[in-house]
Amino acid sequence: MASAASAPPTPNNLKRIVAASLIGTTIEWYDFFLYGSAAALVFNKLFFPDSDPLVGTLLSFLTYAVGFAARPLGALVFGHYGDRLGRKKLLVLSLLLMGGATFAIGLLPTHATVGTAAPVLLTLLRLVQGFALGGEWGGAVLLVSEHGDARRRGFWASWPQTGAPAGQLLATGVLSLLTAILSDAAFGSWGWRIPFLLSGVLVIVGLWIRLSVDESPVFKEALAQAEARKAARDGAAEKLPIVSVLRHHWRDVLVAMGARMAENISYYVITAFILVYATTSAGVSKQTALNSVLIASAVHFAVIPAWGALSDRIGRRPVYLLGAVGVGAWMFPFFALIDTGGFGNLVLAVTVGLVLHGAMYAPQAAFFSEMFATRMRYSGASIGAQFASVAAGAPAPLIATALLSDYGTSTPIALYVIAAAVLTVVAVSVAKETRLRDLAEVEPAAGPDAEPAAEPESAVKSPSADARTA
């Protein structure tokens, strides 16, 4: 018989939980991607005006990468307290931090007003954004994963993942609209601030929805068991979640980091660097490049749940491997299509790239959640995901721009993404399949000195067993 913690919630309750996670991740990614698009389009002129245009873009992307550097710290802090206090409280805090930092960027003075203080303030606010996002992802996907049942976990957990394309869609859409209706002078003077200031409204909506959901029942049960073990040990505290993760799940952390390489690098090359490459090398207008990302992001949003559902049928690993191999194989056609300068080819290049990316991104939430025990799951999933972002997504636009500057061709950039795809294929190939794993069973063994351990193969339930608990 399923435990109370593992019994699936009612459909309406689950949909509300999914909505709360989705709206939060959408806002967080809107804020994060808005910065990336602005870095490619206007920040080089507003905050680094004394540099060569391409060098200014490099410096702008450097501040963009700083946000990634803060994500591991956010993963550590939010993971620790999320495993101790619960998922919901930390998700509210992450939303407030991200929204506040983004709103403040919209109020920043530029280099023309305060000189070198402008890029310094911009960098500090970017650090806050990265810190908040480092804690957001793990909590959002766990809140859904721990409420749902194993049979459809890949599908439901993929919905918070759609927050990335939804945020990209929203950020790109707002920027595209503003660049269409405003002159370049007006957009560079004050129009760029509007999307950042809109974040304040979005945060209010996100908080209203996020405060209405309950804490994960799997976490509640694990917390009660932890308190019982603590009482049995005469009040002796459990080890820190990060210590338990590194002791018992270090292989899973490495697998998660390897799995993130192709997913993270390809995404930022396809969505952020393309704004530089298409406008400087292919002679495409800013508006055309933004519109292509806008259309492709809408398709990306639609296919992620479909990939998640497929991972429930055939497993997380096969779907993930399909995406990694596909992205690597697509890179040369991707740049060849952009080089034609045609809008249709640009849309095709970005759309196929993001569809293949979705095959990695969709099962990732369930895949990473199923690797770790409940009392260290927030820490484990966040550390694996966010530490990889420092080596993957953070420098990706920077490396791609530098390669373009040095070689003047897309070939080394394509090879860079292909190398990342090879790393991801190796990491996912050595991982164990986690589909149908009962998250409530990935728990510490009984005993005063027990530590959480990885779930044995026998704990992976069969489809028929899972059907009986639904």
XYZ file of C-alpha atoms in Angstrom:
470
model
C 0.000 0.000 0.000
C 1.299 3.471 -0.810
C 2.173 5.740 2.041
C 0.344 8.976 2.499
C 3.324 10.797 1.266
C 3.543 8.871 -1.951
C -0.175 8.860 -2.748
C -0.855 11.166 -5.662
C -2.806 14.362 -4.980
C -6.131 15.162 -6.554
C -5.926 16.375 -10.179
C -7.026 19.913 -9.260
C -4.481 20.152 -6.451
C -1.684 18.880 -8.680
C -2.591 21.366 -11.409
C -2.465 24.191 -8.872
C 0.977 23.041 -7.738
C 2.183 22.822 -11.334
C 0.790 26.307 -12.018
C 2.559 27.725 -8.963
C 5.875 26.231 -10.017
C 5.407 27.244 -13.652
C 4.506 30.881 -12.975
C 7.461 31.214 -10.633
C 10.001 29.679 -12.998
C 8.587 31.732 -15.881
C 9.148 34.958 -13.959
C 12.606 33.888 -12.792
C 13.690 32.953 -16.326
C 12.069 36.068 -17.790
C 14.269 38.125 -15.498
C 17.376 36.071 -16.244
C 16.923 35.918 -20.030
C 15.917 39.546 -20.266
C 19.390 40.410 -19.055
C 20.963 38.107 -21.650
C 19.040 39.662 -24.521
C 19.753 43.179 -23.292
C 23.436 42.271 -22.924
C 23.528 41.295 -26.589
C 21.567 44.317 -27.822
C 22.161 47.448 -25.721
C 24.257 46.925 -22.573
C 27.518 47.107 -24.523
C 26.659 50.693 -25.517
C 25.059 51.789 -22.241
C 27.561 50.378 -19.762
C 30.748 49.830 -21.836
C 30.634 52.688 -24.384
C 34.404 53.209 -24.657
C 35.083 49.742 -26.071
C 35.167 48.378 -29.603
C 31.624 47.093 -30.415
C 32.593 43.406 -30.306
C 34.774 43.938 -27.226
C 31.896 45.809 -25.623
C 29.676 42.815 -26.319
C 32.278 40.542 -24.736
C 32.329 42.725 -21.604
C 28.544 42.771 -21.568
C 28.427 38.971 -21.776
C 31.032 38.847 -18.990
C 28.587 40.520 -16.615
C 26.013 38.058 -17.979
C 28.307 35.170 -16.987
C 28.722 36.586 -13.477
C 25.108 35.630 -12.794
C 26.003 32.013 -13.440
C 28.914 32.232 -11.010
C 26.468 33.042 -8.212
C 24.151 30.133 -9.040
C 26.208 27.455 -7.217
C 26.159 29.594 -4.074
C 22.397 29.902 -4.424
C 22.178 26.129 -4.892
C 24.151 25.523 -1.686
C 22.235 28.005 0.470
C 18.749 27.323 -0.876
C 19.432 23.593 -1.055
C 20.514 23.479 2.597
C 17.513 25.385 3.913
C 15.132 23.794 1.423
C 16.090 20.356 2.758
C 15.743 21.588 6.354
C 12.748 23.950 6.219
C 10.824 22.922 3.114
C 10.513 23.764 -0.570
C 7.760 26.387 -0.440
C 9.417 28.958 1.865
C 12.590 29.042 -0.199
C 10.684 29.378 -3.465
C 8.947 32.495 -2.177
C 12.299 33.985 -1.148
C 13.933 33.223 -4.504
C 11.092 34.934 -6.357
C 11.408 38.083 -4.234
C 15.180 38.263 -4.709
C 15.061 37.768 -8.459
C 12.201 40.178 -9.041
C 13.716 42.850 -6.822
C 17.095 42.686 -8.576
C 15.520 42.836 -12.037
C 13.324 45.795 -11.105
C 16.410 47.586 -9.756
C 18.269 47.060 -13.064
C 15.476 49.007 -14.749
C 16.305 51.962 -12.487
C 20.101 51.867 -12.922
C 21.984 54.931 -14.139
C 24.157 54.270 -17.194
C 27.850 54.897 -17.830
C 27.030 58.318 -19.260
C 25.554 59.358 -15.883
C 27.769 57.783 -13.195
C 30.750 56.426 -15.122
C 32.372 53.187 -13.972
C 29.920 52.836 -11.080
C 27.266 51.821 -13.620
C 28.805 48.490 -14.691
C 29.721 47.770 -11.049
C 26.108 48.185 -9.918
C 24.931 46.156 -12.909
C 27.283 43.324 -11.947
C 26.118 43.335 -8.311
C 22.483 43.050 -9.330
C 23.384 40.283 -11.762
C 24.966 38.404 -8.852
C 21.693 38.640 -6.928
C 19.826 37.308 -9.971
C 22.158 34.348 -10.261
C 21.969 33.588 -6.535
C 18.159 33.547 -6.656
C 17.991 31.399 -9.789
C 20.450 28.910 -8.277
C 17.880 28.187 -5.587
C 14.738 28.464 -7.706
C 15.139 25.568 -10.109
C 15.604 22.778 -7.571
C 12.690 23.820 -5.402
C 10.282 24.325 -8.305
C 10.862 20.942 -9.919
C 10.895 19.125 -6.564
C 7.607 20.630 -5.465
C 5.955 19.077 -8.524
C 7.986 15.847 -8.555
C 7.225 15.114 -4.901
C 3.499 15.720 -5.293
C 2.966 13.562 -8.383
C 3.022 9.783 -8.825
C 5.791 7.885 -10.603
C 3.831 6.931 -13.717
C 3.491 10.501 -15.017
C 6.270 12.258 -13.101
C 8.229 13.002 -16.263
C 5.229 14.784 -17.770
C 4.213 16.817 -14.713
C 7.775 17.685 -13.681
C 8.499 18.923 -17.201
C 6.005 21.776 -16.770
C 8.263 23.856 -14.495
C 10.883 23.336 -17.210
C 8.611 25.123 -19.658
C 9.216 28.199 -17.522
C 12.529 28.618 -19.375
C 11.024 28.945 -22.885
C 8.042 30.806 -21.440
C 10.394 33.286 -19.804
C 12.441 33.486 -22.991
C 9.228 33.984 -24.976
C 8.058 36.733 -22.651
C 11.424 38.510 -22.501
C 12.051 38.277 -26.234
C 8.465 39.228 -27.013
C 8.592 42.378 -24.908
C 11.951 43.388 -26.376
C 10.773 42.611 -29.905
C 7.659 44.746 -29.417
C 9.650 47.658 -28.024
C 12.271 47.560 -30.792
C 9.439 47.491 -33.343
C 7.565 50.524 -32.009
C 10.486 52.600 -30.729
C 13.352 54.159 -32.603
C 16.855 52.939 -31.823
C 17.521 56.209 -30.004
C 14.390 55.931 -27.838
C 15.013 52.272 -27.058
C 18.622 52.979 -26.079
C 17.639 56.003 -24.010
C 14.719 54.703 -21.940
C 12.812 51.933 -23.746
C 15.153 49.160 -22.552
C 14.108 49.895 -18.956
C 10.444 48.973 -19.461
C 10.868 45.153 -19.559
C 12.917 45.243 -16.344
C 10.369 47.397 -14.510
C 7.545 45.056 -15.609
C 9.154 42.383 -13.436
C 7.679 44.076 -10.361
C 4.135 43.367 -11.581
C 4.986 39.773 -12.486
C 6.445 39.104 -9.027
C 3.219 40.182 -7.319
C 1.242 37.729 -9.462
C 3.784 34.959 -8.835
C 3.742 35.433 -5.064
C -0.055 35.337 -4.944
C -0.100 31.976 -6.716
C 2.948 30.476 -4.996
C 1.730 31.271 -1.460
C -1.493 29.324 -2.120
C 0.085 25.846 -2.434
C 0.989 23.293 0.230
C 4.398 21.939 1.120
C 5.464 18.665 -0.485
C 3.915 15.676 1.376
C 7.024 13.600 0.686
C 9.130 16.244 2.429
C 6.695 16.465 5.362
C 6.937 12.722 5.951
C 10.732 12.724 5.612
C 10.956 15.623 8.077
C 8.814 13.737 10.586
C 11.046 10.678 10.238
C 14.143 12.844 10.692
C 12.699 14.330 13.880
C 11.962 10.836 15.176
C 15.560 9.752 14.463
C 16.834 12.887 16.171
C 14.765 12.106 19.281
C 16.094 8.543 19.281
C 19.638 9.969 19.281
C 18.862 12.207 22.297
C 18.693 15.336 20.155
C 21.801 14.720 18.053
C 21.421 16.638 14.794
C 21.583 15.083 11.340
C 24.576 15.732 9.151
C 24.344 18.714 6.826
C 22.560 17.861 3.540
C 25.627 18.841 1.500
C 27.780 16.417 3.518
C 25.329 13.578 2.929
C 25.101 14.401 -0.776
C 28.872 14.322 -1.265
C 29.192 11.117 0.756
C 26.371 9.068 -0.726
C 25.464 10.697 -4.040
C 28.704 12.086 -5.444
C 28.392 9.883 -8.535
C 24.874 11.193 -9.140
C 26.131 14.778 -8.801
C 28.797 14.109 -11.448
C 26.214 12.490 -13.751
C 23.912 15.496 -13.352
C 26.760 17.903 -14.107
C 27.774 15.949 -17.204
C 24.170 15.742 -18.375
C 23.894 19.513 -18.138
C 26.858 20.298 -20.408
C 25.239 19.916 -23.827
C 21.844 21.067 -22.596
C 23.164 24.281 -21.056
C 25.777 25.223 -23.654
C 23.545 24.560 -26.662
C 20.692 26.581 -25.191
C 22.695 29.755 -24.697
C 24.401 29.454 -28.063
C 21.030 28.989 -29.770
C 19.128 31.734 -27.915
C 21.674 34.339 -26.706
C 24.722 34.117 -28.961
C 22.540 33.957 -32.065
C 21.576 37.604 -31.469
C 25.255 38.491 -31.873
C 26.077 36.096 -34.714
C 23.004 36.792 -36.823
C 23.354 40.580 -36.588
C 27.150 40.829 -37.034
C 28.063 37.918 -39.336
C 24.878 37.136 -41.258
C 23.721 40.732 -41.692
C 20.317 40.039 -40.127
C 18.470 42.880 -38.420
C 17.982 42.954 -34.681
C 14.225 42.652 -35.112
C 14.514 39.602 -37.392
C 16.838 37.799 -34.978
C 14.516 38.480 -32.033
C 11.462 37.303 -33.982
C 13.142 34.019 -34.896
C 13.925 33.309 -31.231
C 10.371 34.319 -30.337
C 8.788 31.802 -32.730
C 11.203 29.028 -31.800
C 10.609 29.595 -28.072
C 6.872 29.086 -28.583
C 7.553 25.711 -30.224
C 10.048 24.868 -27.481
C 7.375 25.526 -24.853
C 4.946 23.188 -26.627
C 7.316 20.236 -27.106
C 8.786 20.047 -23.585
C 5.716 18.348 -21.997
C 5.610 15.945 -24.950
C 9.237 14.948 -24.375
C 8.481 14.614 -20.658
C 5.560 12.289 -21.381
C 7.756 10.215 -23.706
C 10.306 9.809 -20.905
C 7.514 8.273 -18.799
C 7.025 5.648 -21.492
C 10.541 4.735 -22.594
C 12.730 6.146 -19.815
C 14.671 9.303 -18.990
C 17.983 8.138 -20.503
C 16.815 7.320 -24.073
C 15.054 10.679 -24.462
C 18.003 12.580 -22.987
C 20.492 10.792 -25.251
C 18.347 11.536 -28.304
C 18.511 15.236 -27.477
C 22.273 15.281 -26.859
C 23.113 13.443 -30.092
C 20.609 15.533 -32.032
C 21.949 18.885 -30.820
C 25.520 17.883 -31.673
C 24.514 16.755 -35.160
C 22.493 19.924 -35.786
C 25.220 22.500 -35.131
C 26.741 22.680 -38.622
C 23.326 22.875 -40.362
C 22.289 25.412 -37.708
C 24.986 27.930 -38.637
C 24.703 27.176 -42.373
C 21.018 28.134 -42.295
C 21.731 31.350 -40.388
C 24.443 32.318 -42.865
C 21.852 32.463 -45.655
C 20.293 35.482 -43.942
C 16.765 34.334 -44.771
C 14.121 34.694 -42.068
C 12.589 31.278 -42.786
C 15.969 29.572 -42.529
C 16.723 31.448 -39.313
C 13.449 30.283 -37.763
C 14.111 26.699 -38.922
C 17.634 26.717 -37.469
C 16.580 27.953 -34.031
C 13.371 25.902 -33.851
C 15.000 22.541 -34.643
C 17.800 23.367 -32.219
C 15.362 24.111 -29.391
C 13.187 21.061 -30.140
C 16.270 18.861 -29.774
C 17.302 20.777 -26.666
C 13.861 20.048 -25.213
C 14.565 16.320 -25.374
C 17.300 16.909 -22.795
C 15.582 19.605 -20.773
C 12.167 17.923 -20.372
C 13.212 14.700 -18.569
C 15.914 16.517 -16.598
C 13.592 17.578 -13.753
C 12.319 14.082 -13.002
C 15.698 12.470 -13.772
C 17.611 14.618 -11.273
C 14.845 14.452 -8.639
C 14.835 10.652 -8.762
C 18.577 10.422 -8.068
C 18.536 11.737 -4.480
C 16.951 10.942 -1.099
C 14.290 13.382 0.109
C 16.276 15.006 2.937
C 19.105 15.846 0.545
C 17.161 16.081 -2.721
C 17.002 19.892 -2.910
C 20.757 20.105 -2.259
C 21.703 17.242 -4.578
C 19.585 18.268 -7.553
C 20.512 21.947 -7.205
C 24.246 21.324 -6.809
C 24.368 18.971 -9.790
C 22.443 21.396 -11.983
C 23.902 24.723 -10.908
C 27.568 23.845 -10.499
C 27.526 22.629 -14.090
C 26.122 25.972 -15.221
C 29.386 27.698 -14.224
C 31.345 25.640 -16.750
C 28.529 25.333 -19.296
C 25.971 28.118 -19.698
C 27.968 30.882 -18.000
C 30.838 31.120 -20.491
C 28.958 29.788 -23.541
C 28.035 33.155 -25.144
C 31.404 34.553 -24.058
C 33.366 31.639 -25.573
C 31.266 31.665 -28.735
C 31.773 35.428 -29.173
C 35.524 35.092 -28.562
C 35.773 32.243 -31.093
C 33.908 34.321 -33.648
C 36.228 37.264 -32.984
C 39.381 35.160 -33.314
C 38.445 32.928 -36.261
C 35.711 34.845 -38.053
C 33.787 31.627 -38.747
C 31.173 29.465 -37.028
C 33.146 26.203 -37.361
C 34.947 26.346 -33.980
C 31.660 27.306 -32.292
C 29.927 24.256 -33.776
C 32.815 22.040 -32.624
C 32.538 23.550 -29.136
C 28.865 22.499 -28.864
C 29.628 19.051 -30.343
C 32.323 18.483 -27.687
C 29.757 19.315 -24.988
C 27.311 16.851 -26.569
C 29.928 14.083 -26.371
C 30.434 14.770 -22.642
C 26.688 14.588 -22.043
C 26.317 11.333 -23.967
C 29.047 9.752 -21.840
C 27.502 10.992 -18.557
C 23.953 9.861 -19.351
C 25.159 6.527 -20.754
C 26.724 5.554 -17.411
C 23.705 6.684 -15.371
C 21.039 4.309 -14.086
C 17.491 4.553 -15.371
C 15.260 6.159 -12.710
C 11.815 5.989 -14.306
C 9.035 4.794 -11.932
C 11.169 5.258 -8.824
C 9.102 5.981 -5.705
C 10.570 9.169 -4.242
C 9.249 8.318 -0.761
C 11.296 5.104 -0.763
C 14.604 6.840 -1.459
C 15.023 7.314 2.279
C 17.473 6.662 5.133
C 17.623 3.203 6.636
C 16.458 2.830 10.223
C 18.923 3.273 13.044
C 20.440 6.035 15.121
C 23.480 6.429 12.891
C 21.746 5.880 9.583
C 22.522 8.094 6.639
C 20.393 8.485 3.507
C 21.554 6.173 0.750
C 20.865 5.791 -2.908
C 17.802 3.743 -3.706
C 18.570 0.118 -4.589
C 17.390 -1.335 -7.847
C 14.763 -3.336 -5.956
C 13.069 -0.089 -4.956
C 12.255 0.736 -8.557
C 8.621 -0.168 -8.855
C 7.097 -1.939 -11.773
C 4.356 -0.258 -13.783
C 1.777 -2.596 -12.342
C 2.865 -1.881 -8.771
C 2.717 1.824 -9.435
C -0.747 1.475 -10.887
C -1.940 -0.101 -7.612
C -0.695 2.879 -5.584
C -2.260 5.494 -7.840
